[in-house]
């Protein structure tokens, strides 16, 4: 799962970076300010894209919990996966004891991927603001 989520995340971020490069070229050619409606819209698309990547990864872990029989229902698995991935803290009493290490790995995996997204987003915003 760690390798799969890193592959998904890296591919998704590559796609977002490529979209941003194309947009930056067009903004430069058309002299569009980064804080224009178009620039703000691109930032929102970036945020939603990152959110979607994390959502996909959370749902994948949720399906793993279901397939392992670690959690009884899809809503329980998605909720547990989301709070574990984001390392917000939880009560893991609902999780089958045999699978608690999977939750620990998901927490580490999630915090790394969230950090990667944060670094990417900060670098994009820094470039948009321009260190001119």
JSON list of C-alpha atoms in Angstrom, two decimals:
[
{"chain": "A", "resi": 1, "resn": "UNK", "atom": "CA", "xyz": [0.00, 0.00, 0.00]},
{"chain": "A", "resi": 2, "resn": "UNK", "atom": "CA", "xyz": [2.81, 2.40, 0.79]},
{"chain": "A", "resi": 3, "resn": "UNK", "atom": "CA", "xyz": [4.35, 1.89, -2.65]},
{"chain": "A", "resi": 4, "resn": "UNK", "atom": "CA", "xyz": [0.96, 2.12, -4.37]},
{"chain": "A", "resi": 5, "resn": "UNK", "atom": "CA", "xyz": [-0.02, 5.34, -2.60]},
{"chain": "A", "resi": 6, "resn": "UNK", "atom": "CA", "xyz": [3.39, 6.92, -3.27]},
{"chain": "A", "resi": 7, "resn": "UNK", "atom": "CA", "xyz": [3.07, 5.97, -6.95]},
{"chain": "A", "resi": 8, "resn": "UNK", "atom": "CA", "xyz": [-0.44, 7.43, -7.13]},
{"chain": "A", "resi": 9, "resn": "UNK", "atom": "CA", "xyz": [0.63, 10.56, -5.30]},
{"chain": "A", "resi": 10, "resn": "UNK", "atom": "CA", "xyz": [3.75, 11.10, -7.39]},
{"chain": "A", "resi": 11, "resn": "UNK", "atom": "CA", "xyz": [1.84, 10.59, -10.64]},
{"chain": "A", "resi": 12, "resn": "UNK", "atom": "CA", "xyz": [-0.91, 12.94, -9.55]},
{"chain": "A", "resi": 13, "resn": "UNK", "atom": "CA", "xyz": [1.53, 15.62, -8.45]},
{"chain": "A", "resi": 14, "resn": "UNK", "atom": "CA", "xyz": [3.43, 15.28, -11.72]},
{"chain": "A", "resi": 15, "resn": "UNK", "atom": "CA", "xyz": [0.16, 15.90, -13.57]},
{"chain": "A", "resi": 16, "resn": "UNK", "atom": "CA", "xyz": [-0.66, 18.91, -11.40]},
{"chain": "A", "resi": 17, "resn": "UNK", "atom": "CA", "xyz": [2.85, 20.34, -11.88]},
{"chain": "A", "resi": 18, "resn": "UNK", "atom": "CA", "xyz": [2.55, 19.92, -15.62]},
{"chain": "A", "resi": 19, "resn": "UNK", "atom": "CA", "xyz": [-0.82, 21.69, -15.62]},
{"chain": "A", "resi": 20, "resn": "UNK", "atom": "CA", "xyz": [0.71, 24.53, -13.58]},
{"chain": "A", "resi": 21, "resn": "UNK", "atom": "CA", "xyz": [3.65, 24.89, -15.99]},
{"chain": "A", "resi": 22, "resn": "UNK", "atom": "CA", "xyz": [1.26, 25.17, -18.95]},
{"chain": "A", "resi": 23, "resn": "UNK", "atom": "CA", "xyz": [-0.86, 27.68, -17.08]},
{"chain": "A", "resi": 24, "resn": "UNK", "atom": "CA", "xyz": [2.18, 29.75, -16.06]},
{"chain": "A", "resi": 25, "resn": "UNK", "atom": "CA", "xyz": [3.30, 29.95, -19.69]},
{"chain": "A", "resi": 26, "resn": "UNK", "atom": "CA", "xyz": [-0.15, 31.11, -20.80]},
{"chain": "A", "resi": 27, "resn": "UNK", "atom": "CA", "xyz": [-0.35, 33.65, -17.97]},
{"chain": "A", "resi": 28, "resn": "UNK", "atom": "CA", "xyz": [3.05, 35.05, -18.94]},
{"chain": "A", "resi": 29, "resn": "UNK", "atom": "CA", "xyz": [2.14, 35.26, -22.64]},
{"chain": "A", "resi": 30, "resn": "UNK", "atom": "CA", "xyz": [-1.19, 36.94, -21.91]},
{"chain": "A", "resi": 31, "resn": "UNK", "atom": "CA", "xyz": [0.17, 39.09, -19.04]},
{"chain": "A", "resi": 32, "resn": "UNK", "atom": "CA", "xyz": [-2.35, 37.70, -16.55]},
{"chain": "A", "resi": 33, "resn": "UNK", "atom": "CA", "xyz": [-1.68, 38.54, -12.91]},
{"chain": "A", "resi": 34, "resn": "UNK", "atom": "CA", "xyz": [-1.46, 35.48, -10.59]},
{"chain": "A", "resi": 35, "resn": "UNK", "atom": "CA", "xyz": [-4.04, 37.07, -8.26]},
{"chain": "A", "resi": 36, "resn": "UNK", "atom": "CA", "xyz": [-6.60, 37.50, -11.04]},
{"chain": "A", "resi": 37, "resn": "UNK", "atom": "CA", "xyz": [-9.77, 35.42, -11.12]},
{"chain": "A", "resi": 38, "resn": "UNK", "atom": "CA", "xyz": [-7.99, 32.98, -13.43]},
{"chain": "A", "resi": 39, "resn": "UNK", "atom": "CA", "xyz": [-4.97, 32.74, -11.12]},
{"chain": "A", "resi": 40, "resn": "UNK", "atom": "CA", "xyz": [-7.13, 32.14, -8.07]},
{"chain": "A", "resi": 41, "resn": "UNK", "atom": "CA", "xyz": [-9.11, 29.52, -10.00]},
{"chain": "A", "resi": 42, "resn": "UNK", "atom": "CA", "xyz": [-5.90, 27.67, -10.83]},
{"chain": "A", "resi": 43, "resn": "UNK", "atom": "CA", "xyz": [-4.93, 27.70, -7.15]},
{"chain": "A", "resi": 44, "resn": "UNK", "atom": "CA", "xyz": [-8.34, 26.26, -6.22]},
{"chain": "A", "resi": 45, "resn": "UNK", "atom": "CA", "xyz": [-7.93, 23.55, -8.86]},
{"chain": "A", "resi": 46, "resn": "UNK", "atom": "CA", "xyz": [-4.54, 22.72, -7.37]},
{"chain": "A", "resi": 47, "resn": "UNK", "atom": "CA", "xyz": [-6.00, 22.45, -3.86]},
{"chain": "A", "resi": 48, "resn": "UNK", "atom": "CA", "xyz": [-8.89, 20.28, -5.08]},
{"chain": "A", "resi": 49, "resn": "UNK", "atom": "CA", "xyz": [-6.46, 18.11, -7.05]},
{"chain": "A", "resi": 50, "resn": "UNK", "atom": "CA", "xyz": [-4.33, 17.52, -3.95]},
{"chain": "A", "resi": 51, "resn": "UNK", "atom": "CA", "xyz": [-7.47, 16.85, -1.91]},
{"chain": "A", "resi": 52, "resn": "UNK", "atom": "CA", "xyz": [-8.62, 14.31, -4.54]},
{"chain": "A", "resi": 53, "resn": "UNK", "atom": "CA", "xyz": [-5.25, 12.52, -4.43]},
{"chain": "A", "resi": 54, "resn": "UNK", "atom": "CA", "xyz": [-5.46, 12.17, -0.66]},
{"chain": "A", "resi": 55, "resn": "UNK", "atom": "CA", "xyz": [-9.07, 11.04, -0.96]},
{"chain": "A", "resi": 56, "resn": "UNK", "atom": "CA", "xyz": [-8.12, 8.27, -3.38]},
{"chain": "A", "resi": 57, "resn": "UNK", "atom": "CA", "xyz": [-5.38, 7.09, -1.06]},
{"chain": "A", "resi": 58, "resn": "UNK", "atom": "CA", "xyz": [-7.69, 7.16, 1.98]},
{"chain": "A", "resi": 59, "resn": "UNK", "atom": "CA", "xyz": [-10.33, 5.14, 0.13]},
{"chain": "A", "resi": 60, "resn": "UNK", "atom": "CA", "xyz": [-7.73, 2.59, -0.98]},
{"chain": "A", "resi": 61, "resn": "UNK", "atom": "CA", "xyz": [-6.73, 2.00, 2.64]},
{"chain": "A", "resi": 62, "resn": "UNK", "atom": "CA", "xyz": [-10.42, 1.77, 3.55]},
{"chain": "A", "resi": 63, "resn": "UNK", "atom": "CA", "xyz": [-10.88, -1.01, 1.01]},
{"chain": "A", "resi": 64, "resn": "UNK", "atom": "CA", "xyz": [-7.86, -2.81, 2.45]},
{"chain": "A", "resi": 65, "resn": "UNK", "atom": "CA", "xyz": [-9.45, -2.69, 5.93]},
{"chain": "A", "resi": 66, "resn": "UNK", "atom": "CA", "xyz": [-12.66, -4.12, 4.46]},
{"chain": "A", "resi": 67, "resn": "UNK", "atom": "CA", "xyz": [-10.90, -6.87, 2.51]},
{"chain": "A", "resi": 68, "resn": "UNK", "atom": "CA", "xyz": [-8.89, -7.87, 5.57]},
{"chain": "A", "resi": 69, "resn": "UNK", "atom": "CA", "xyz": [-12.03, -7.98, 7.68]},
{"chain": "A", "resi": 70, "resn": "UNK", "atom": "CA", "xyz": [-10.42, -5.43, 10.01]},
{"chain": "A", "resi": 71, "resn": "UNK", "atom": "CA", "xyz": [-13.53, -3.21, 9.98]},
{"chain": "A", "resi": 72, "resn": "UNK", "atom": "CA", "xyz": [-17.15, -4.24, 9.41]},
{"chain": "A", "resi": 73, "resn": "UNK", "atom": "CA", "xyz": [-18.58, -1.56, 7.08]},
{"chain": "A", "resi": 74, "resn": "UNK", "atom": "CA", "xyz": [-17.43, 0.80, 4.34]},
{"chain": "A", "resi": 75, "resn": "UNK", "atom": "CA", "xyz": [-18.41, 3.95, 6.29]},
{"chain": "A", "resi": 76, "resn": "UNK", "atom": "CA", "xyz": [-16.45, 2.69, 9.31]},
{"chain": "A", "resi": 77, "resn": "UNK", "atom": "CA", "xyz": [-13.47, 1.85, 7.12]},
{"chain": "A", "resi": 78, "resn": "UNK", "atom": "CA", "xyz": [-13.45, 5.23, 5.32]},
{"chain": "A", "resi": 79, "resn": "UNK", "atom": "CA", "xyz": [-13.80, 7.17, 8.57]},
{"chain": "A", "resi": 80, "resn": "UNK", "atom": "CA", "xyz": [-11.09, 5.15, 10.28]},
{"chain": "A", "resi": 81, "resn": "UNK", "atom": "CA", "xyz": [-8.80, 5.45, 7.27]},
{"chain": "A", "resi": 82, "resn": "UNK", "atom": "CA", "xyz": [-9.28, 9.24, 7.06]},
{"chain": "A", "resi": 83, "resn": "UNK", "atom": "CA", "xyz": [-8.49, 9.89, 10.70]},
{"chain": "A", "resi": 84, "resn": "UNK", "atom": "CA", "xyz": [-5.56, 7.48, 10.59]},
{"chain": "A", "resi": 85, "resn": "UNK", "atom": "CA", "xyz": [-4.12, 8.87, 7.34]},
{"chain": "A", "resi": 86, "resn": "UNK", "atom": "CA", "xyz": [-4.31, 12.41, 8.70]},
{"chain": "A", "resi": 87, "resn": "UNK", "atom": "CA", "xyz": [-2.95, 11.24, 12.07]},
{"chain": "A", "resi": 88, "resn": "UNK", "atom": "CA", "xyz": [-5.64, 13.21, 13.88]},
{"chain": "A", "resi": 89, "resn": "UNK", "atom": "CA", "xyz": [-5.93, 10.58, 16.57]},
{"chain": "A", "resi": 90, "resn": "UNK", "atom": "CA", "xyz": [-8.60, 7.98, 17.09]},
{"chain": "A", "resi": 91, "resn": "UNK", "atom": "CA", "xyz": [-9.87, 5.19, 19.23]},
{"chain": "A", "resi": 92, "resn": "UNK", "atom": "CA", "xyz": [-8.84, 2.00, 17.44]},
{"chain": "A", "resi": 93, "resn": "UNK", "atom": "CA", "xyz": [-11.13, -0.25, 19.49]},
{"chain": "A", "resi": 94, "resn": "UNK", "atom": "CA", "xyz": [-13.28, -0.89, 16.40]},
{"chain": "A", "resi": 95, "resn": "UNK", "atom": "CA", "xyz": [-10.28, -2.21, 14.47]},
{"chain": "A", "resi": 96, "resn": "UNK", "atom": "CA", "xyz": [-9.49, -5.89, 14.65]},
{"chain": "A", "resi": 97, "resn": "UNK", "atom": "CA", "xyz": [-6.39, -6.14, 16.85]},
{"chain": "A", "resi": 98, "resn": "UNK", "atom": "CA", "xyz": [-4.55, -8.22, 14.25]},
{"chain": "A", "resi": 99, "resn": "UNK", "atom": "CA", "xyz": [-4.53, -5.29, 11.83]},
{"chain": "A", "resi": 100, "resn": "UNK", "atom": "CA", "xyz": [-3.48, -2.39, 14.06]},
{"chain": "A", "resi": 101, "resn": "UNK", "atom": "CA", "xyz": [0.00, -2.29, 12.54]},
{"chain": "A", "resi": 102, "resn": "UNK", "atom": "CA", "xyz": [-1.61, -1.58, 9.16]},
{"chain": "A", "resi": 103, "resn": "UNK", "atom": "CA", "xyz": [-3.20, 1.49, 10.76]},
{"chain": "A", "resi": 104, "resn": "UNK", "atom": "CA", "xyz": [0.16, 2.59, 12.16]},
{"chain": "A", "resi": 105, "resn": "UNK", "atom": "CA", "xyz": [1.77, 2.25, 8.73]},
{"chain": "A", "resi": 106, "resn": "UNK", "atom": "CA", "xyz": [-1.10, 4.20, 7.17]},
{"chain": "A", "resi": 107, "resn": "UNK", "atom": "CA", "xyz": [-0.52, 7.00, 9.68]},
{"chain": "A", "resi": 108, "resn": "UNK", "atom": "CA", "xyz": [3.16, 7.26, 8.80]},
{"chain": "A", "resi": 109, "resn": "UNK", "atom": "CA", "xyz": [2.37, 6.98, 5.08]},
{"chain": "A", "resi": 110, "resn": "UNK", "atom": "CA", "xyz": [-0.32, 9.66, 5.33]},
{"chain": "A", "resi": 111, "resn": "UNK", "atom": "CA", "xyz": [1.80, 12.18, 7.18]},
{"chain": "A", "resi": 112, "resn": "UNK", "atom": "CA", "xyz": [4.60, 11.79, 4.61]},
{"chain": "A", "resi": 113, "resn": "UNK", "atom": "CA", "xyz": [2.20, 12.27, 1.69]},
{"chain": "A", "resi": 114, "resn": "UNK", "atom": "CA", "xyz": [0.49, 15.22, 3.38]},
{"chain": "A", "resi": 115, "resn": "UNK", "atom": "CA", "xyz": [3.91, 16.77, 3.98]},
{"chain": "A", "resi": 116, "resn": "UNK", "atom": "CA", "xyz": [4.85, 16.21, 0.36]},
{"chain": "A", "resi": 117, "resn": "UNK", "atom": "CA", "xyz": [1.65, 17.95, -0.76]},
{"chain": "A", "resi": 118, "resn": "UNK", "atom": "CA", "xyz": [2.25, 20.81, 1.65]},
{"chain": "A", "resi": 119, "resn": "UNK", "atom": "CA", "xyz": [5.80, 21.34, 0.37]},
{"chain": "A", "resi": 120, "resn": "UNK", "atom": "CA", "xyz": [4.55, 21.25, -3.22]},
{"chain": "A", "resi": 121, "resn": "UNK", "atom": "CA", "xyz": [1.75, 23.72, -2.49]},
{"chain": "A", "resi": 122, "resn": "UNK", "atom": "CA", "xyz": [4.03, 26.13, -0.60]},
{"chain": "A", "resi": 123, "resn": "UNK", "atom": "CA", "xyz": [6.57, 26.09, -3.45]},
{"chain": "A", "resi": 124, "resn": "UNK", "atom": "CA", "xyz": [3.81, 26.81, -5.99]},
{"chain": "A", "resi": 125, "resn": "UNK", "atom": "CA", "xyz": [2.41, 29.69, -3.94]},
{"chain": "A", "resi": 126, "resn": "UNK", "atom": "CA", "xyz": [5.93, 31.07, -3.44]},
{"chain": "A", "resi": 127, "resn": "UNK", "atom": "CA", "xyz": [6.53, 31.01, -7.20]},
{"chain": "A", "resi": 128, "resn": "UNK", "atom": "CA", "xyz": [3.15, 32.63, -7.85]},
{"chain": "A", "resi": 129, "resn": "UNK", "atom": "CA", "xyz": [3.94, 35.44, -5.41]},
{"chain": "A", "resi": 130, "resn": "UNK", "atom": "CA", "xyz": [7.23, 35.79, -7.18]},
{"chain": "A", "resi": 131, "resn": "UNK", "atom": "CA", "xyz": [10.43, 36.48, -5.37]},
{"chain": "A", "resi": 132, "resn": "UNK", "atom": "CA", "xyz": [11.00, 39.33, -7.83]}
]
